[in-house]
Coordinates of C-alpha atoms in Angstrom, one line a residue:
Chain A
X796 CA 89.1 116.2 116.1
X797 CA 90.1 117.7 112.7
X798 CA 92.6 116.5 110.1
X799 CA 95.5 118.9 110.3
X800 CA 97.8 119.2 107.2
X801 CA 100.5 121.2 109.0
X802 CA 100.8 118.4 111.5
X803 CA 101.1 115.9 108.6
X804 CA 104.1 117.8 107.1
X805 CA 105.6 118.2 110.5
X806 CA 105.7 114.4 111.2
X807 CA 106.5 113.3 107.6
X808 CA 110.3 113.2 108.1
X809 CA 109.9 110.9 111.1
X810 CA 107.6 108.6 109.2
X811 CA 109.9 108.5 106.2
X812 CA 112.7 107.3 108.6
X813 CA 110.3 104.5 109.7
X814 CA 109.5 103.6 106.1
X815 CA 113.2 103.1 105.4
X816 CA 113.5 100.6 108.3
X817 CA 110.4 98.9 107.2
X818 CA 111.7 98.4 103.7
X819 CA 115.1 97.4 105.0
X820 CA 113.5 94.7 107.2
X821 CA 111.4 93.5 104.3
X822 CA 114.4 93.2 102.0
X823 CA 116.6 91.4 104.5
X824 CA 113.7 89.2 105.6
X825 CA 113.0 88.3 102.0
X826 CA 116.6 87.2 101.4
X827 CA 116.6 85.1 104.5
X828 CA 113.2 83.6 103.7
X829 CA 114.4 82.7 100.2
X830 CA 117.4 80.9 101.6
X831 CA 115.6 79.3 104.5
X832 CA 112.8 78.1 102.2
X833 CA 115.3 76.5 99.8
X834 CA 117.0 74.8 102.8
X835 CA 113.7 73.4 104.1
X836 CA 112.5 72.3 100.6
X837 CA 115.8 70.5 100.0
X838 CA 115.9 68.9 103.5
X839 CA 112.3 67.6 103.0
X840 CA 113.4 65.9 99.8
X841 CA 116.3 64.3 101.5
X842 CA 116.4 60.5 101.4
X843 CA 117.3 60.7 105.1
X844 CA 113.9 60.0 106.7
X845 CA 114.8 61.4 110.1
X846 CA 116.0 64.7 108.7
X847 CA 113.1 65.2 106.3
X848 CA 110.5 64.3 109.1
X849 CA 112.1 66.6 111.7
X850 CA 112.3 69.5 109.3
X851 CA 108.8 68.9 108.0
X852 CA 107.4 69.0 111.6
X853 CA 109.4 72.1 112.6
X854 CA 108.1 73.9 109.5
X855 CA 104.6 72.8 110.2
X856 CA 104.9 74.1 113.8
X857 CA 106.3 77.5 112.7
X858 CA 103.6 77.9 110.1
X859 CA 100.9 77.1 112.6
X860 CA 101.9 79.6 115.3
X861 CA 101.7 83.4 115.2
X862 CA 104.6 85.5 114.0
X863 CA 104.2 87.9 116.9
X864 CA 104.7 85.2 119.5
X865 CA 107.7 83.9 117.5
X866 CA 109.2 87.4 117.5
X867 CA 108.7 87.6 121.3
X868 CA 110.3 84.2 121.6
X869 CA 113.4 85.2 119.6
X870 CA 113.7 88.6 121.3
X871 CA 112.9 87.7 124.9
X872 CA 113.8 84.0 125.3
X873 CA 117.1 83.7 123.4
X874 CA 118.8 86.2 125.6
X875 CA 118.2 83.8 128.5
X876 CA 120.5 81.3 126.9
X877 CA 123.1 84.0 126.1
X878 CA 122.1 85.0 122.6
X879 CA 121.5 88.8 122.7
X880 CA 120.2 90.1 119.4
X881 CA 119.5 93.7 118.4
X882 CA 115.8 94.3 117.7
X883 CA 116.1 94.6 114.0
X884 CA 118.2 91.4 113.7
X885 CA 115.7 89.5 115.8
X886 CA 112.9 90.8 113.7
X887 CA 114.6 89.9 110.4
X888 CA 115.3 86.4 111.7
X889 CA 111.6 86.0 112.8
X890 CA 110.3 87.2 109.5
X891 CA 112.8 85.1 107.5
X892 CA 112.0 81.9 109.5
X893 CA 108.3 82.4 109.4
X894 CA 108.1 83.1 105.7
X895 CA 110.8 80.6 104.9
X896 CA 108.3 77.9 105.9
X897 CA 105.9 79.4 103.3
X898 CA 108.5 79.8 100.5
X899 CA 109.5 76.2 101.1
X900 CA 106.2 75.1 99.7
X901 CA 106.7 77.3 96.7
X902 CA 110.1 75.7 96.1
X903 CA 108.6 72.3 96.5
X904 CA 105.8 73.0 94.0
X905 CA 108.3 74.5 91.6
X906 CA 110.7 71.6 91.8
X907 CA 107.8 69.1 91.4
X908 CA 106.7 70.9 88.3
X909 CA 109.8 70.1 86.4
X910 CA 108.7 67.3 84.2
X911 CA 110.1 63.8 84.9
X912 CA 111.6 63.6 81.5
X913 CA 114.1 66.3 82.4
X914 CA 115.4 64.2 85.3
X915 CA 115.6 61.2 83.0
X916 CA 117.3 63.1 80.3
X917 CA 119.9 64.5 82.8
X918 CA 120.6 60.9 83.9
X919 CA 120.8 59.8 80.2
X920 CA 123.4 62.6 79.6
X921 CA 125.4 61.2 82.5
X922 CA 125.2 64.4 84.6
X923 CA 126.0 64.1 88.2
X924 CA 123.4 65.0 90.9
X925 CA 125.0 68.4 91.4
X926 CA 125.1 69.1 87.7
X927 CA 121.5 68.0 87.3
X928 CA 120.4 70.5 90.0
X929 CA 122.5 73.5 88.9
X930 CA 122.2 73.1 85.1
X931 CA 118.8 71.4 84.5
X932 CA 116.4 71.5 87.4
X933 CA 117.0 74.9 89.2
X934 CA 117.0 77.0 86.0
X935 CA 113.7 75.5 84.9
X936 CA 112.1 75.5 88.4
X937 CA 112.9 79.1 89.4
X938 CA 111.1 81.3 86.9
X939 CA 107.6 79.9 87.4
X940 CA 108.1 80.4 91.2
X941 CA 109.0 84.1 91.0
X942 CA 105.4 85.4 91.2
X943 CA 104.5 83.2 94.1
X944 CA 107.6 84.1 95.9
X945 CA 107.0 87.8 95.3
X946 CA 103.5 87.3 96.7
X947 CA 104.9 86.1 100.0
X948 CA 107.4 89.0 100.1
X949 CA 104.5 91.4 99.8
X950 CA 102.7 89.6 102.5
X951 CA 105.8 89.9 104.7
X952 CA 106.0 93.6 104.0
X953 CA 102.5 93.9 105.5
X954 CA 103.6 92.0 108.6
X955 CA 106.5 94.2 109.4
X956 CA 104.5 96.5 111.7
X957 CA 104.7 93.6 114.2
X958 CA 108.3 94.4 114.6
X959 CA 107.2 97.5 116.5
X960 CA 106.2 95.1 119.3
X961 CA 109.9 94.2 119.8
X962 CA 111.0 97.8 119.8
X963 CA 112.2 98.1 116.2
X964 CA 111.8 101.7 115.1
X965 CA 109.9 101.0 111.9
X966 CA 107.0 102.9 110.4
X967 CA 104.4 101.8 112.9
X968 CA 106.5 102.4 115.9
X969 CA 107.5 105.9 114.7
X970 CA 103.9 106.7 114.1
X971 CA 103.0 105.4 117.6
X972 CA 105.7 107.5 119.3
X973 CA 104.6 110.6 117.3
X974 CA 101.0 109.9 118.3
X975 CA 101.9 109.5 122.0
X976 CA 104.0 112.7 122.0
X977 CA 101.4 115.0 120.5
X978 CA 98.4 112.8 121.5
X979 CA 97.1 113.0 118.0
X980 CA 96.3 109.6 116.5
X981 CA 94.3 110.3 113.3
X982 CA 97.1 111.6 111.2
X983 CA 100.0 109.2 112.1
X984 CA 97.9 106.0 112.0
X985 CA 96.1 107.0 108.8
X986 CA 99.3 107.9 107.2
X987 CA 100.8 104.6 108.1
X988 CA 97.8 102.9 106.4
X989 CA 98.2 105.2 103.4
X990 CA 101.9 104.4 103.1
X991 CA 101.2 100.7 103.2
X992 CA 98.4 100.9 100.7
X993 CA 100.5 102.9 98.2
X994 CA 103.5 100.6 98.4
X995 CA 101.3 97.5 98.2
X996 CA 99.4 98.8 95.2
X997 CA 102.8 99.5 93.5
X998 CA 103.9 96.0 94.4
X999 CA 100.7 94.5 92.9
X1000 CA 101.5 96.2 89.6
X1001 CA 105.0 94.8 89.8
X1002 CA 103.6 91.4 90.7
X1003 CA 101.3 91.4 87.6
X1004 CA 104.3 92.2 85.5
X1005 CA 106.3 89.4 87.0
X1006 CA 103.4 87.0 86.4
X1007 CA 103.2 88.0 82.7
X1008 CA 107.0 87.7 82.4
X1009 CA 107.7 84.5 84.3
X1010 CA 104.4 83.0 85.3
X1011 CA 103.7 80.7 82.4
X1012 CA 104.8 77.1 82.7
X1013 CA 106.1 75.9 79.3
X1014 CA 105.3 72.4 78.4
Chain B
X189 CA 108.7 78.2 144.0
X190 CA 106.3 79.9 141.6
X191 CA 102.6 79.0 141.6
X192 CA 102.5 77.6 138.1
X193 CA 98.9 76.3 138.4
X194 CA 97.6 79.8 138.9
X195 CA 99.5 81.1 136.0
X196 CA 98.4 78.2 133.8
X197 CA 94.8 79.2 134.7
X198 CA 95.6 82.7 133.5
X199 CA 96.9 81.4 130.2
X200 CA 93.8 79.2 129.8
X201 CA 91.6 82.3 130.2
X202 CA 93.7 83.8 127.4
X203 CA 93.1 80.8 125.3
X204 CA 89.3 81.2 125.7
X205 CA 89.6 84.9 124.6
X206 CA 91.6 83.7 121.6
X207 CA 89.1 81.1 120.7
X208 CA 86.2 83.5 121.1
X209 CA 88.0 86.0 118.8
X210 CA 88.8 83.4 116.2
X211 CA 85.1 82.2 116.1
X212 CA 83.6 85.6 116.0
X213 CA 86.2 86.9 113.5
X214 CA 85.5 83.8 111.3
X215 CA 81.8 84.4 111.2
X216 CA 82.3 88.0 110.2
X217 CA 85.0 87.0 107.7
X218 CA 82.7 84.4 106.1
X219 CA 79.9 86.9 105.8
X220 CA 82.2 89.5 104.2
X221 CA 83.7 86.9 101.9
X222 CA 80.4 85.9 100.4
X223 CA 79.2 89.5 100.2
X224 CA 82.4 90.8 98.5
X225 CA 83.1 87.7 96.5
X226 CA 79.7 87.6 94.9
X227 CA 79.8 91.4 94.7
X228 CA 82.8 91.2 92.4
X229 CA 80.8 88.9 90.1
X230 CA 77.8 91.1 90.1
X231 CA 76.2 92.5 87.0
X232 CA 76.1 96.0 88.5
X233 CA 79.1 98.2 88.2
X234 CA 78.6 99.9 91.5
X235 CA 78.6 96.6 93.4
X236 CA 81.7 95.4 91.6
X237 CA 83.5 98.7 92.3
X238 CA 82.5 98.6 96.0
X239 CA 83.6 95.0 96.4
X240 CA 86.9 95.6 94.6
X241 CA 87.7 98.7 96.7
X242 CA 87.0 96.8 99.9
X243 CA 89.1 93.8 98.9
X244 CA 92.1 95.9 97.6
X245 CA 92.0 98.1 100.6
X246 CA 92.0 95.4 103.2
X247 CA 94.4 93.2 101.4
X248 CA 96.7 96.1 100.7
X249 CA 97.2 97.4 104.2
X250 CA 98.5 95.6 107.2
X251 CA 96.1 94.0 109.7
X252 CA 98.1 95.6 112.5
X253 CA 97.5 99.1 111.0
X254 CA 93.8 98.3 110.5
X255 CA 93.4 97.2 114.1
X256 CA 95.1 100.3 115.4
X257 CA 93.0 102.4 113.1
X258 CA 89.8 100.8 114.4
X259 CA 90.9 101.2 118.0
X260 CA 92.5 104.6 118.0
X261 CA 91.1 106.6 115.1
X262 CA 87.5 105.6 115.0
X263 CA 86.8 107.1 118.5
X264 CA 87.7 110.5 117.1
X265 CA 85.0 110.3 114.5
X266 CA 82.5 109.2 117.2
X267 CA 82.7 105.5 117.1
X268 CA 84.1 104.0 120.3
X269 CA 84.8 100.3 120.2
X270 CA 85.8 98.0 123.0
X271 CA 89.1 96.2 122.3
X272 CA 87.1 93.0 121.6
X273 CA 84.8 94.7 119.1
X274 CA 87.8 96.4 117.4
X275 CA 89.6 93.1 117.2
X276 CA 86.7 91.2 115.7
X277 CA 86.0 94.0 113.3
X278 CA 89.6 94.3 112.0
X279 CA 90.2 90.5 111.9
X280 CA 86.9 89.8 110.2
X281 CA 87.2 92.5 107.6
X282 CA 90.9 91.7 106.9
X283 CA 90.5 87.9 106.5
X284 CA 87.1 88.4 104.8
X285 CA 88.9 90.3 102.0
X286 CA 91.3 87.4 101.4
X287 CA 88.4 84.9 101.6
X288 CA 86.4 87.0 99.1
X289 CA 88.9 86.2 96.4
X290 CA 88.6 82.5 97.3
X291 CA 84.8 82.7 96.9
X292 CA 85.2 84.5 93.5
X293 CA 87.8 82.0 92.3
X294 CA 85.7 79.0 93.4
X295 CA 82.6 80.3 91.7
X296 CA 84.5 81.0 88.5
X297 CA 86.1 77.6 88.6
X298 CA 82.7 75.9 88.1
X299 CA 82.5 74.9 84.5
X300 CA 80.5 76.8 81.8
X301 CA 78.3 73.8 81.2
X302 CA 76.8 74.1 84.7
X303 CA 75.7 77.6 84.0
X304 CA 74.3 76.5 80.6
X305 CA 72.5 73.7 82.2
X306 CA 70.9 76.2 84.7
X307 CA 69.7 78.3 81.7
X308 CA 68.4 75.2 80.0
X309 CA 66.5 74.2 83.0
X310 CA 65.0 77.7 83.2
X311 CA 66.5 78.5 86.6
X312 CA 66.8 82.2 87.6
X313 CA 70.2 83.7 88.3
X314 CA 69.6 83.4 92.1
X315 CA 68.2 79.9 91.9
X316 CA 71.1 78.6 89.7
X317 CA 73.6 80.2 92.2
X318 CA 71.8 78.8 95.2
X319 CA 71.1 75.2 94.0
X320 CA 73.7 74.5 91.4
X321 CA 76.8 76.7 91.5
X322 CA 77.3 77.3 95.3
X323 CA 77.0 73.7 96.4
X324 CA 79.8 72.8 94.0
X325 CA 81.8 75.9 94.7
X326 CA 81.6 75.5 98.4
X327 CA 83.6 72.3 98.2
X328 CA 86.4 74.0 96.2
X329 CA 86.5 76.9 98.8
X330 CA 86.6 74.7 101.9
X331 CA 90.3 73.8 102.0
X332 CA 91.4 77.4 101.4
X333 CA 88.9 78.6 104.0
X334 CA 90.6 76.3 106.4
X335 CA 93.9 78.1 105.7
X336 CA 92.2 81.4 106.1
X337 CA 90.9 80.4 109.5
X338 CA 94.4 79.4 110.6
X339 CA 95.7 82.8 109.3
X340 CA 92.9 84.5 111.4
X341 CA 93.9 82.4 114.5
X342 CA 97.5 83.6 114.1
X343 CA 96.4 87.2 113.5
X344 CA 94.6 87.2 116.8
X345 CA 97.9 87.4 118.6
X346 CA 98.1 91.0 117.3
X347 CA 95.1 92.1 119.4
X348 CA 97.2 91.7 122.6
X349 CA 98.7 95.0 121.5
X350 CA 95.4 96.8 122.0
X351 CA 95.2 95.4 125.6
X352 CA 92.8 92.5 124.8
X353 CA 93.6 89.7 127.3
X354 CA 94.3 86.9 124.8
X355 CA 96.9 84.2 124.9
X356 CA 99.8 86.4 124.0
X357 CA 98.8 89.1 126.4
X358 CA 98.5 86.7 129.3
X359 CA 101.9 85.2 128.4
X360 CA 103.3 88.7 128.7
X361 CA 101.6 89.1 132.1
X362 CA 103.0 85.8 133.3
X363 CA 106.4 86.9 132.0
X364 CA 106.2 90.2 133.9
X365 CA 105.2 88.5 137.1
X366 CA 107.5 85.5 137.2
X367 CA 110.5 86.8 135.2
X368 CA 110.4 83.6 133.3
X369 CA 110.1 83.9 129.6
X370 CA 110.7 80.4 128.2
X371 CA 107.8 78.6 129.9
X372 CA 104.9 81.0 129.1
X373 CA 105.9 81.5 125.5
X374 CA 106.6 77.9 124.8
X375 CA 103.2 77.0 126.4
X376 CA 101.3 79.5 124.2
X377 CA 103.2 78.5 121.1
X378 CA 102.0 74.9 121.7
X379 CA 98.5 76.0 122.4
X380 CA 98.3 78.0 119.2
X381 CA 99.7 75.0 117.3
X382 CA 97.1 72.7 118.8
X383 CA 94.3 75.1 117.9
X384 CA 95.7 75.3 114.3
X385 CA 95.8 71.5 114.1
X386 CA 92.2 71.4 115.4
X387 CA 91.0 73.8 112.7
X388 CA 92.8 71.9 109.8
X389 CA 91.4 68.6 111.2
X390 CA 87.9 70.1 111.5
X391 CA 88.0 71.5 107.9
X392 CA 89.3 68.2 106.5
X393 CA 86.5 66.2 108.1
X394 CA 83.9 68.7 107.0
X395 CA 85.3 68.4 103.5
X396 CA 85.0 64.6 103.6
X397 CA 81.4 64.9 104.8
X398 CA 80.5 67.3 102.0
X399 CA 82.3 65.4 99.3
X400 CA 80.3 62.2 100.2
X401 CA 78.3 61.0 97.3
X402 CA 80.2 63.1 94.8
X403 CA 82.8 60.4 93.9
X404 CA 83.3 60.4 90.2
X405 CA 81.5 63.7 89.7
X406 CA 84.6 65.8 90.5
X407 CA 87.8 65.2 88.7

């Protein structure tokens, strides 16, 4: 079978539709992962042993099991207990939860990296716990984390094709439906690969820039 | 009442396929990791370029797309793969690309003085690599290899989408036949988690074994 450029241009608009959903899912998933990760990281530092242990185990469990199965779980099991989610929402929740357990580790490392002296100085200046976090710790902990966080968001972007398994009409699913309609697989699947490669290569450039801009830990 | 024992047997068969895939994929990944990782450090430009292209391509596109490409597009250029072969190929090449960077990083993390000592002892490049550098670098790689193996295990869930009868596929079968979603999916989540725990436990004990007698040598 030959590569057919006319067919490529014909299916391009459909694929672009898919790219939009893919990017939307990645952005929403990233926001959710950033929030969930912070929540997990804070819960694991909590003095309440029961809370920190439970959250720690749950995070370990989510990290040790495949995202695809988690997506099936959210999409097919939750309706049994009355929670009916649209595919995209289920997908975003799956991505956010799964990658939240990874970003939690980034937050943990970032917070641990703030030197002890900063905590002591905050105490010496009579700042409350809340003030210490918002004015001293978080502003110093966030910048070095940015490249690592971005790394996970790129990884998440590459996992979005899994959403096609729960019927989200993202890039992969559009390509599959096009392929099944015309029974031509070479162009759609290759184009999906090309789209991912191009966007990933761009994000690698962005990542390098972020690393130069924020990556250094000042001592 | 449903015959759970029969269905459980089905899921166990799926677990065997998943384990088989993980093992074969890991072997291929390990092979590719050393080839590409050392290729990136080669003196020859062609080898470096080839290794970099391989790593960037497989890290830059989604495993899901690579799998579909191997299964649906390769037949058109005359290479027909069974689902198992396509699965092992895609998983091994994808995870191998990530692990190649681990190999490169570990080899580069070995101190300059070790290389200088090799030169001083009149060892050839290959001898130095084989007897001095790699034994030390292997220990640095091991924990990350463990993580890579767990990533590979989780990625095997994707092969269910090209009709390979792994855990996830069997869970779908059970779901279709019994109409029950909660039980099969919870079961396979737990099985995946146990497999992941086994891998991390195995790698940890291997690491302890290899680090024996090195106390005080490594910081």
